């Protein structure tokens, strides 16, 4: 391999440096070599070219002008294509070894038109300031790194493949070392370079497609914290994956490239692409991201874990579709609606939008239907609505499933509601986990009844009592009247995992004990009989079957469970609750 054919001399005004051809029209060099390109002509010449070729800077790493500034990379586009074969790159790890690999840098000083060589080794694969690798002389004699080497390719002596680029040399002539920008670091700044650097698990076409899709993102990503590179990276690797690098990602591409080149889990890149799709409004781009690449996407469901990380006994994992409806901060009738699908411990946002109250229902139902595309055929779906407290009695189970299906949503799949404030409370989530840990060891749960005649009791005492002994709470009336609302709030604060009530019926207006005509008391009697010996972890399925029976009942009177509401919350099914800590409007 004749590496001299793609080595280049770069001239910009009075500055001279080196560079190397990476495509038929693109040359890489240091940004400081072409720092005056705004006012001075940039020209590129090769060992076999008689005349220099005009070039322009088409990409820049953001170098600010100081020796220690990152991003000292520039990409030049030649005035025309050249016949030389471009440089070939080695895998990122090939520059290092024990014993060390001999590395070669090539430059074109004055009076040496054929160029000169310097031989070096990388001291370690540890990056300095997460940007450079230190080079030291291969031997005590020979050509040191000196002016004119900036931008030169650093190659493996035995293969001629590129592992990096010389970015600086020691100013003291007696010190024979310098710095190299590794090729995988340069790819942060010019995404196209990622396609040229070998990555064992991904081919060039796959990387090219991902680059195009990442760079095609629309304005919907701007300023949204949930779309930040760090957040998307965390979603891709999961809670037990590699931590963030010791720096902030400079772009979405930087995060994608880090996953491609540094993270061994091939499924992480596909999950990153899928999360990008969750926030992409352009339908073709969204579909292409979700399909990238199908071979790498880890679709294997993970076991349902108890708080100590062990599979919960006797349970098959739920695959929740989460619908979170939260005040947007723009007014009393404006809401943020986010619909997510859970696959194992990974969350996919299907849709997220700020909407007026009268558009929430239609948008949520459309996204719920779309979320089913993310579930495995054998998954146990669970539709979970996270609602503001004043909406907890909303008849979501009775919502018409779709425009062409009049059946209630609660007859289609297990459906539960959760309290938005409780889901965002770290303390109450912790207490809920403790409750479920204890419930896992029980064959049945204890139901605490709150009859209409008990609505006058002290809410604080109720909260303390429920914390000590109740697994489930059944209400005889909906949380409409003031007394019922107070006790409902007290039960939520007690971190009771399961709460059930009739959405309509008795309003709880009579006090002082049970009333012989109280429909709420009859409701609780039937409920207690139905729940006897049922494990709380399976209640969504049992209540779904009960709703199917109730909705299909053709009796003269409504079935006792026709309006049954179920609040059921197991944080283990939804491991990463997301809260809007600040007003998204502000």
Coordinates of C-alpha atoms in Angstrom, one line a residue:
X1 CA 0.0 0.0 0.0
X2 CA 1.6 3.3 -1.1
X3 CA 0.3 5.6 1.6
X4 CA 2.1 8.6 0.1
X5 CA -0.5 8.8 -2.7
X6 CA -3.2 10.0 -0.3
X7 CA -1.0 12.2 1.9
X8 CA -1.5 15.9 1.3
X9 CA 0.2 19.2 1.8
X10 CA -2.2 21.9 3.0
X11 CA -1.5 25.6 2.5
X12 CA -3.6 28.4 3.9
X13 CA -2.1 31.8 3.6
X14 CA 1.3 31.6 5.3
X15 CA 0.4 28.4 7.2
X16 CA 1.5 25.0 6.0
X17 CA 0.4 21.7 7.3
X18 CA -0.5 18.1 6.3
X19 CA -3.7 16.3 5.6
X20 CA -5.0 13.1 4.1
X21 CA -7.6 12.1 1.5
X22 CA -10.6 10.2 3.0
X23 CA -12.9 10.3 0.0
X24 CA -12.3 11.2 -3.6
X25 CA -13.0 14.9 -2.8
X26 CA -12.6 15.3 1.0
X27 CA -9.4 15.8 3.0
X28 CA -9.0 15.9 6.8
X29 CA -6.6 18.3 8.5
X30 CA -6.4 20.3 11.7
X31 CA -8.6 23.3 12.1
X32 CA -5.6 25.4 13.2
X33 CA -3.9 24.7 9.8
X34 CA -6.8 26.4 8.0
X35 CA -7.7 29.0 10.7
X36 CA -7.4 31.8 8.2
X37 CA -9.6 30.2 5.5
X38 CA -12.1 33.0 5.8
X39 CA -9.6 35.5 4.2
X40 CA -6.9 33.2 2.7
X41 CA -7.1 30.7 -0.1
X42 CA -6.8 27.0 0.9
X43 CA -5.0 24.8 -1.5
X44 CA -4.2 21.1 -1.4
X45 CA -1.4 19.2 -3.2
X46 CA -0.5 15.6 -3.3
X47 CA 2.9 13.9 -3.9
X48 CA 2.0 13.3 -7.5
X49 CA 0.1 16.4 -8.3
X50 CA 1.8 19.1 -10.3
X51 CA -0.5 21.9 -9.4
X52 CA -2.3 22.6 -6.0
X53 CA -6.0 22.1 -6.0
X54 CA -8.3 24.8 -4.5
X55 CA -10.4 23.6 -1.6
X56 CA -12.9 25.0 0.9
X57 CA -13.7 24.2 4.5
X58 CA -17.0 22.4 4.7
X59 CA -17.0 21.1 8.3
X60 CA -15.3 22.3 11.4
X61 CA -14.9 20.7 14.9
X62 CA -15.5 24.0 16.7
X63 CA -11.8 24.7 17.7
X64 CA -11.7 28.1 19.4
X65 CA -8.0 29.0 18.8
X66 CA -6.1 27.7 21.8
X67 CA -3.8 24.7 22.1
X68 CA -6.1 22.9 24.6
X69 CA -9.4 23.6 22.8
X70 CA -11.2 20.5 21.6
X71 CA -12.4 20.0 18.0
X72 CA -9.2 20.8 16.2
X73 CA -10.6 19.1 13.0
X74 CA -11.4 20.6 9.6
X75 CA -12.8 18.9 6.5
X76 CA -11.8 20.3 3.2
X77 CA -13.7 19.7 -0.1
X78 CA -11.5 19.7 -3.2
X79 CA -12.5 21.7 -6.3
X80 CA -12.7 18.3 -8.1
X81 CA -12.3 14.6 -7.5
X82 CA -8.8 13.2 -7.6
X83 CA -7.8 9.7 -8.9
X84 CA -5.9 8.7 -5.7
X85 CA -7.3 5.9 -3.6
X86 CA -8.4 7.4 -0.2
X87 CA -6.9 6.4 3.1
X88 CA -8.2 3.3 4.8
X89 CA -8.9 3.2 8.5
X90 CA -8.0 0.7 11.2
X91 CA -10.3 -0.3 14.0
X92 CA -10.1 2.1 17.0
X93 CA -8.4 -0.4 19.2
X94 CA -5.6 -1.3 16.6
X95 CA -3.4 1.6 17.6
X96 CA -2.6 0.0 21.0
X97 CA -1.1 -3.3 22.1
X98 CA 1.4 -5.0 24.2
X99 CA 4.1 -4.7 22.9
X100 CA 3.2 -1.2 21.5
X101 CA 2.4 -0.9 17.9
X102 CA 4.8 1.2 15.7
X103 CA 3.0 4.2 14.3
X104 CA 4.1 6.5 11.4
X105 CA 3.3 10.1 10.6
X106 CA 4.1 11.7 7.2
X107 CA 4.6 15.3 6.3
X108 CA 5.9 17.5 3.4
X109 CA 8.5 20.0 4.7
X110 CA 10.3 22.5 2.5
X111 CA 13.0 21.0 0.2
X112 CA 11.5 17.5 0.8
X113 CA 8.9 17.1 -1.9
X114 CA 8.7 13.4 -1.4
X115 CA 7.9 13.9 2.3
X116 CA 9.5 12.7 5.6
X117 CA 8.5 10.2 8.2
X118 CA 8.4 10.2 12.0
X119 CA 7.9 7.0 14.0
X120 CA 6.0 7.0 17.3
X121 CA 3.9 4.9 19.6
X122 CA 0.8 5.6 21.7
X123 CA 1.6 5.7 25.4
X124 CA -1.8 4.3 26.3
X125 CA -5.4 4.2 25.0
X126 CA -6.4 6.6 27.8
X127 CA -7.7 9.9 26.3
X128 CA -6.4 13.1 27.6
X129 CA -9.3 15.4 28.3
X130 CA -11.4 12.9 26.5
X131 CA -9.9 14.2 23.3
X132 CA -6.3 13.2 22.6
X133 CA -3.8 10.3 22.9
X134 CA -0.2 11.1 23.8
X135 CA 2.5 10.0 21.3
X136 CA 6.1 9.4 22.2
X137 CA 9.1 8.7 20.0
X138 CA 9.6 5.1 18.9
X139 CA 13.4 5.6 19.3
X140 CA 15.8 8.2 20.7
X141 CA 16.8 9.3 17.3
X142 CA 15.0 10.1 14.1
X143 CA 12.6 12.8 13.0
X144 CA 10.6 14.5 15.8
X145 CA 7.1 15.8 15.4
X146 CA 7.7 19.4 14.3
X147 CA 5.9 22.2 12.4
X148 CA 4.4 20.9 9.3
X149 CA 3.2 17.6 10.9
X150 CA -0.1 19.1 12.1
X151 CA -2.9 17.3 10.2
X152 CA -0.8 14.4 9.2
X153 CA -2.3 10.9 9.3
X154 CA -1.0 8.6 12.0
X155 CA -0.8 5.1 10.5
X156 CA 0.1 1.6 11.5
X157 CA 3.6 0.9 10.2
X158 CA 2.7 -2.6 9.1
X159 CA -0.6 -2.0 7.4
X160 CA -0.6 1.7 6.5
X161 CA -4.1 2.0 7.9
X162 CA -5.0 5.3 9.6
X163 CA -5.6 5.4 13.4
X164 CA -5.6 9.1 14.0
X165 CA -4.2 12.6 13.1
X166 CA -1.3 14.6 14.5
X167 CA -2.8 17.6 16.3
X168 CA 0.2 19.1 18.1
X169 CA 3.9 18.6 18.9
X170 CA 6.1 19.5 21.9
X171 CA 7.4 23.1 21.6
X172 CA 10.7 22.1 23.2
X173 CA 12.9 20.5 20.5
X174 CA 14.4 18.2 23.2
X175 CA 11.0 16.6 24.0
X176 CA 10.1 14.0 21.5
X177 CA 6.4 13.6 21.9
X178 CA 3.1 15.0 20.7
X179 CA -0.6 14.5 20.6
X180 CA -2.9 12.5 18.3
X181 CA -6.6 12.9 17.7
X182 CA -7.8 9.3 17.4
X183 CA -10.0 8.6 14.4
X184 CA -13.0 7.7 16.5
X185 CA -12.7 11.0 18.2
X186 CA -12.6 12.9 14.9
X187 CA -15.8 11.1 13.9
X188 CA -17.7 13.0 16.6
X189 CA -17.1 16.1 14.6
X190 CA -17.7 14.8 11.1
X191 CA -20.4 12.1 11.1
X192 CA -19.5 10.8 7.6
X193 CA -16.2 9.6 9.0
X194 CA -18.0 7.1 11.1
X195 CA -18.8 5.1 8.0
X196 CA -15.1 4.8 7.1
X197 CA -13.9 3.5 10.5
X198 CA -14.4 -0.2 11.1
X199 CA -16.9 -1.2 13.8
X200 CA -17.2 -5.0 14.2
X201 CA -20.9 -5.1 14.7
X202 CA -22.1 -2.6 12.1
X203 CA -21.5 -2.4 8.4
X204 CA -20.9 0.8 6.4
X205 CA -24.4 0.9 4.9
X206 CA -26.0 0.6 8.4
X207 CA -23.9 3.4 9.8
X208 CA -24.6 5.6 6.7
X209 CA -28.3 5.1 7.1
X210 CA -28.3 5.9 10.8
X211 CA -26.2 9.0 10.2
X212 CA -28.8 10.2 7.6
X213 CA -31.7 9.6 9.9
X214 CA -30.0 11.3 12.9
X215 CA -29.1 14.3 10.9
X216 CA -32.6 14.5 9.4
X217 CA -34.2 15.2 12.7
X218 CA -36.7 18.1 12.7
X219 CA -37.2 21.2 14.9
X220 CA -39.3 19.1 17.3
X221 CA -36.1 18.1 19.0
X222 CA -34.9 21.7 19.8
X223 CA -34.9 22.6 23.5
X224 CA -36.7 19.5 24.7
X225 CA -34.9 17.9 27.7
X226 CA -36.4 14.5 27.0
X227 CA -34.8 14.6 23.5
X228 CA -31.3 15.5 24.9
X229 CA -28.4 13.2 23.8
X230 CA -27.7 12.3 27.4
X231 CA -31.4 11.3 28.0
X232 CA -31.6 9.3 24.8
X233 CA -28.3 7.6 25.6
X234 CA -29.6 6.6 29.0
X235 CA -32.8 5.3 27.5
X236 CA -30.8 3.2 25.0
X237 CA -28.4 1.5 27.5
X238 CA -30.9 1.1 30.3
X239 CA -30.3 1.5 34.0
X240 CA -27.6 -1.1 34.2
X241 CA -25.7 -0.1 31.0
X242 CA -22.4 1.8 30.6
X243 CA -22.5 5.2 32.3
X244 CA -22.2 8.5 30.4
X245 CA -18.7 9.4 29.3
X246 CA -16.9 12.1 31.4
X247 CA -18.2 14.8 29.1
X248 CA -21.4 16.1 27.6
X249 CA -22.4 14.9 24.1
X250 CA -22.0 17.7 21.6
X251 CA -24.8 16.4 19.4
X252 CA -27.3 13.6 18.9
X253 CA -24.7 12.2 16.4
X254 CA -22.0 12.2 19.1
X255 CA -24.3 10.1 21.3
X256 CA -25.1 7.7 18.4
X257 CA -21.4 7.4 17.5
X258 CA -20.4 6.7 21.1
X259 CA -23.0 3.8 21.1
X260 CA -21.7 2.5 17.8
X261 CA -18.0 2.6 18.7
X262 CA -17.8 2.2 22.5
X263 CA -20.9 0.3 23.7
X264 CA -20.7 -3.5 23.2
X265 CA -24.5 -4.0 23.4
X266 CA -25.7 -4.0 19.8
X267 CA -29.3 -3.6 20.9
X268 CA -28.5 -0.2 22.5
X269 CA -28.0 1.5 19.1
X270 CA -31.3 0.2 17.8
X271 CA -33.0 1.3 21.0
X272 CA -31.4 4.8 20.5
X273 CA -32.8 4.9 16.9
X274 CA -36.2 3.8 18.2
X275 CA -36.2 6.5 20.9
X276 CA -35.4 9.1 18.2
X277 CA -38.4 7.8 16.3
X278 CA -40.6 8.4 19.3
X279 CA -40.0 12.2 18.9
X280 CA -39.9 12.4 15.1
X281 CA -42.9 13.9 13.5
X282 CA -42.0 13.0 9.9
X283 CA -43.7 9.6 9.3
X284 CA -41.2 8.1 6.8
X285 CA -38.2 9.1 9.0
X286 CA -40.0 7.7 12.1
X287 CA -40.6 4.4 10.4
X288 CA -37.1 4.1 9.1
X289 CA -35.6 4.8 12.6
X290 CA -37.8 2.1 14.2
X291 CA -36.7 -0.4 11.6
X292 CA -32.9 0.3 12.1
X293 CA -31.5 -2.4 12.1
X294 CA -34.0 -5.2 12.9
X295 CA -31.3 -7.8 13.5
X296 CA -29.8 -5.8 16.4
X297 CA -33.0 -4.9 18.3
X298 CA -33.2 -6.7 21.6
X299 CA -36.9 -7.7 21.8
X300 CA -36.6 -10.2 24.6
X301 CA -38.8 -9.4 27.5
X302 CA -37.2 -9.4 30.9
X303 CA -38.5 -10.9 34.1
X304 CA -40.7 -8.9 36.4
X305 CA -38.3 -8.0 39.2
X306 CA -39.1 -7.4 42.9
X307 CA -37.3 -4.5 44.7
X308 CA -34.2 -6.7 45.3
X309 CA -33.8 -7.5 41.7
X310 CA -35.3 -11.1 41.9
X311 CA -38.2 -12.3 39.7
X312 CA -41.5 -11.9 41.6
X313 CA -42.9 -15.3 42.4
X314 CA -45.7 -16.6 40.2
X315 CA -46.0 -13.6 37.9
X316 CA -45.5 -13.1 34.2
X317 CA -44.3 -9.6 33.3
X318 CA -46.8 -6.9 32.3
X319 CA -46.1 -5.0 29.2
X320 CA -47.7 -1.6 30.1
X321 CA -48.9 1.0 27.7
X322 CA -48.7 4.1 29.8
X323 CA -50.8 7.2 29.2
X324 CA -49.7 10.2 31.3
X325 CA -51.9 13.2 31.3
X326 CA -50.5 16.2 33.2
X327 CA -51.2 19.9 33.4
X328 CA -49.1 21.7 30.9
X329 CA -48.8 25.0 32.9
X330 CA -50.4 27.0 30.1
X331 CA -53.8 27.1 31.8
X332 CA -56.5 25.1 33.5
X333 CA -57.6 23.3 30.4
X334 CA -54.2 22.6 28.8
X335 CA -52.5 19.3 29.2
X336 CA -49.4 17.4 28.3
X337 CA -50.2 13.9 27.0
X338 CA -47.5 11.3 26.7
X339 CA -48.1 7.7 25.6
X340 CA -45.3 5.1 26.1
X341 CA -44.9 1.4 25.6
X342 CA -42.7 -0.7 27.9
X343 CA -40.6 -3.5 26.5
X344 CA -38.9 -5.2 29.5
X345 CA -37.2 -2.3 31.3
X346 CA -37.0 -0.1 28.2
X347 CA -39.6 2.6 27.5
X348 CA -40.6 3.8 24.1
X349 CA -42.4 7.1 23.7
X350 CA -45.1 6.6 21.1
X351 CA -46.3 10.2 21.2
X352 CA -46.1 13.3 23.3
X353 CA -48.0 16.5 22.8
X354 CA -49.5 19.6 24.6
X355 CA -53.3 19.7 23.9
X356 CA -56.5 21.4 25.1
X357 CA -58.7 19.2 27.3
X358 CA -61.2 18.5 24.5
X359 CA -58.5 16.9 22.3
X360 CA -56.9 14.7 25.0
X361 CA -59.2 11.7 24.5
X362 CA -58.9 11.3 20.7
X363 CA -55.1 11.8 20.8
X364 CA -54.6 9.3 23.6
X365 CA -56.8 6.6 22.0
X366 CA -54.9 6.9 18.7
X367 CA -51.5 6.6 20.4
X368 CA -52.6 3.7 22.5
X369 CA -53.5 1.8 19.3
X370 CA -50.2 2.7 17.8
X371 CA -48.4 1.5 20.9
X372 CA -49.5 -2.0 20.3
X373 CA -47.0 -2.2 17.5
X374 CA -44.2 -2.1 20.1
X375 CA -45.5 -5.2 22.1
X376 CA -44.6 -8.8 21.5
X377 CA -47.4 -11.0 20.3
X378 CA -47.4 -12.9 23.6
X379 CA -47.1 -9.8 25.8
X380 CA -49.6 -9.2 28.7
X381 CA -50.7 -5.7 27.8
X382 CA -51.8 -3.4 30.6
X383 CA -53.2 0.1 29.7
X384 CA -52.3 2.4 32.6
X385 CA -53.6 6.0 32.8
X386 CA -51.6 8.3 35.0
X387 CA -54.1 11.1 35.8
X388 CA -54.3 14.3 37.8
X389 CA -56.1 13.7 41.0
X390 CA -59.3 15.5 39.9
X391 CA -59.5 13.2 36.8
X392 CA -59.2 9.9 38.7
X393 CA -62.9 9.3 38.5
X394 CA -62.9 9.9 34.7
X395 CA -64.6 7.0 32.8
X396 CA -61.5 6.0 30.8
X397 CA -62.5 2.4 30.9
X398 CA -65.7 3.4 29.1
X399 CA -64.0 5.4 26.4
X400 CA -64.9 4.1 22.9
X401 CA -61.9 2.1 21.8
X402 CA -61.6 3.7 18.4
X403 CA -63.6 5.6 15.7
X404 CA -64.8 2.3 14.2
X405 CA -65.0 0.2 17.4
X406 CA -67.7 1.2 19.9
X407 CA -66.7 -1.3 22.5
X408 CA -65.3 0.1 25.8
X409 CA -61.6 0.4 26.2
X410 CA -61.8 -1.5 29.5
X411 CA -63.2 -4.5 27.7
X412 CA -60.3 -4.6 25.2
X413 CA -57.5 -5.0 27.7
X414 CA -56.7 -4.8 31.5
X415 CA -57.0 -1.1 32.4
X416 CA -56.0 0.7 35.6
X417 CA -55.6 4.3 36.7
X418 CA -52.8 5.8 38.8
X419 CA -52.4 9.1 40.6
X420 CA -50.1 11.6 39.0
X421 CA -48.9 13.2 42.2
X422 CA -48.2 9.9 43.9
X423 CA -46.3 8.6 40.9
X424 CA -44.0 11.6 41.1
X425 CA -43.4 11.3 44.9
X426 CA -40.1 9.5 45.7
X427 CA -41.3 8.8 49.2
X428 CA -44.6 7.2 48.2
X429 CA -43.0 5.2 45.4
X430 CA -40.6 3.8 48.0
X431 CA -43.4 2.9 50.3
X432 CA -45.3 1.2 47.4
X433 CA -42.2 -0.9 46.7
X434 CA -42.1 -2.0 50.3
X435 CA -45.8 -2.9 50.2
X436 CA -45.4 -5.0 47.1
X437 CA -42.3 -6.7 48.6
X438 CA -44.5 -7.8 51.6
X439 CA -47.5 -8.7 49.3
X440 CA -45.3 -11.1 47.2
X441 CA -45.0 -13.3 50.3
X442 CA -48.8 -13.4 50.9
X443 CA -51.4 -15.7 49.3
X444 CA -54.2 -13.0 49.5
X445 CA -54.6 -9.4 50.4
X446 CA -56.6 -7.6 53.1
X447 CA -59.4 -5.3 51.9
X448 CA -60.2 -2.3 54.1
X449 CA -63.8 -1.1 53.5
X450 CA -64.8 2.6 53.7
X451 CA -68.6 2.6 53.8
X452 CA -70.7 5.7 53.3
X453 CA -71.2 5.9 57.1
X454 CA -67.5 6.2 57.7
X455 CA -66.9 9.3 55.5
X456 CA -66.6 11.5 58.6
X457 CA -63.6 9.9 60.1
X458 CA -60.3 11.7 60.6
X459 CA -58.2 11.5 57.3
X460 CA -54.8 11.6 59.2
X461 CA -55.7 8.7 61.4
X462 CA -56.9 6.8 58.4
X463 CA -53.6 7.4 56.6
X464 CA -51.6 6.1 59.5
X465 CA -53.8 3.1 60.0
X466 CA -53.8 2.1 56.3
X467 CA -50.0 2.4 56.2
X468 CA -49.8 -0.2 59.0
X469 CA -52.3 -2.7 57.8
X470 CA -54.2 -2.4 54.5
X471 CA -53.3 -3.9 51.2
X472 CA -56.4 -2.8 49.3
X473 CA -59.1 -0.1 50.0
X474 CA -62.7 -0.4 48.7
X475 CA -64.9 2.7 48.7
X476 CA -68.7 2.6 48.8
X477 CA -69.0 5.9 46.9
X478 CA -67.0 7.8 44.2
X479 CA -64.6 10.6 45.3
X480 CA -67.1 13.4 44.5
X481 CA -68.4 14.6 47.9
X482 CA -65.9 16.4 50.1
X483 CA -65.8 13.7 52.8
X484 CA -65.1 11.0 50.2
X485 CA -62.4 13.1 48.5
X486 CA -60.6 13.6 51.9
X487 CA -60.5 9.9 52.6
X488 CA -59.5 9.1 49.0
X489 CA -56.6 11.4 49.4
X490 CA -55.7 9.9 52.8
X491 CA -55.6 6.4 51.1
X492 CA -53.3 7.6 48.4
X493 CA -51.0 9.1 51.0
X494 CA -50.9 5.8 52.8
X495 CA -49.3 4.2 49.7
X496 CA -52.1 1.6 49.4
X497 CA -51.3 -0.3 46.2
X498 CA -54.9 -1.1 45.2
X499 CA -58.0 1.1 45.5
X500 CA -61.5 0.3 44.0
X501 CA -64.7 2.2 43.9
X502 CA -67.9 2.7 41.9
X503 CA -67.7 5.6 39.5
X504 CA -71.4 6.3 40.0
X505 CA -74.2 5.2 42.4
X506 CA -74.3 6.2 46.1
X507 CA -72.9 9.7 46.7
X508 CA -72.2 8.9 50.4
X509 CA -74.5 11.6 51.7
X510 CA -75.9 9.6 54.6
X511 CA -73.9 9.3 57.8
X512 CA -73.9 7.4 61.0
X513 CA -73.6 3.8 59.9
X514 CA -74.9 1.6 57.1
X515 CA -78.1 2.4 55.3
X516 CA -80.4 -0.4 54.3
X517 CA -80.8 1.0 50.8
X518 CA -77.2 2.0 50.3
X519 CA -76.0 0.7 47.0
X520 CA -72.4 1.4 48.0
X521 CA -72.6 -1.2 50.8
X522 CA -74.0 -3.7 48.4
X523 CA -71.2 -2.9 46.0
X524 CA -68.6 -3.5 48.7
X525 CA -70.2 -6.8 49.7
X526 CA -70.0 -8.1 46.1
X527 CA -66.5 -6.7 45.7
X528 CA -65.2 -8.4 48.8
X529 CA -66.6 -11.7 47.7
X530 CA -65.1 -11.4 44.3
X531 CA -61.6 -10.4 45.5
X532 CA -61.4 -13.2 48.1
X533 CA -58.2 -15.2 47.7
X534 CA -57.1 -13.3 44.6
X535 CA -53.4 -12.1 44.5
X536 CA -53.1 -8.3 44.1
X537 CA -50.5 -8.6 41.4
X538 CA -53.1 -10.3 39.1
X539 CA -56.0 -8.0 39.9
X540 CA -55.8 -6.1 36.5
X541 CA -56.5 -9.4 34.7
X542 CA -59.3 -10.4 37.1
X543 CA -61.0 -6.9 36.9
X544 CA -60.7 -7.0 33.1
X545 CA -62.6 -10.3 33.1
X546 CA -65.2 -8.9 35.5
X547 CA -65.6 -5.8 33.2
X548 CA -66.1 -8.1 30.2
X549 CA -68.9 -9.9 32.1
X550 CA -70.5 -6.6 33.2
X551 CA -70.4 -4.9 29.8
X552 CA -71.9 -8.0 28.1
X553 CA -74.7 -8.3 30.7
X554 CA -78.1 -7.7 29.2
X555 CA -80.1 -7.7 32.5
X556 CA -82.7 -5.1 33.3
X557 CA -80.5 -3.5 35.9
X558 CA -76.8 -2.5 35.3
X559 CA -74.3 -5.1 36.5
X560 CA -72.9 -4.2 39.9
X561 CA -69.4 -3.9 38.4
X562 CA -70.5 -1.9 35.3
X563 CA -68.9 1.3 36.6
X564 CA -66.0 -0.3 38.7
X565 CA -62.9 1.8 38.8
X566 CA -59.5 0.3 39.7
X567 CA -56.4 2.2 40.9
X568 CA -53.5 -0.2 40.8
X569 CA -49.9 0.8 41.0
X570 CA -46.8 -1.5 41.1
X571 CA -43.7 0.7 40.4
X572 CA -41.8 -2.4 39.4
X573 CA -43.8 -2.5 36.1
X574 CA -42.9 1.1 35.3
X575 CA -39.3 1.5 36.5
X576 CA -38.6 5.0 35.2
X577 CA -41.3 7.5 36.2
X578 CA -40.9 10.8 34.4
X579 CA -41.9 14.0 36.0
X580 CA -42.0 17.5 34.5
X581 CA -40.2 19.3 37.3
X582 CA -40.7 22.7 35.7
X583 CA -43.4 24.2 33.6
X584 CA -42.7 23.3 30.0
X585 CA -44.4 26.6 29.0
X586 CA -42.0 28.6 31.1

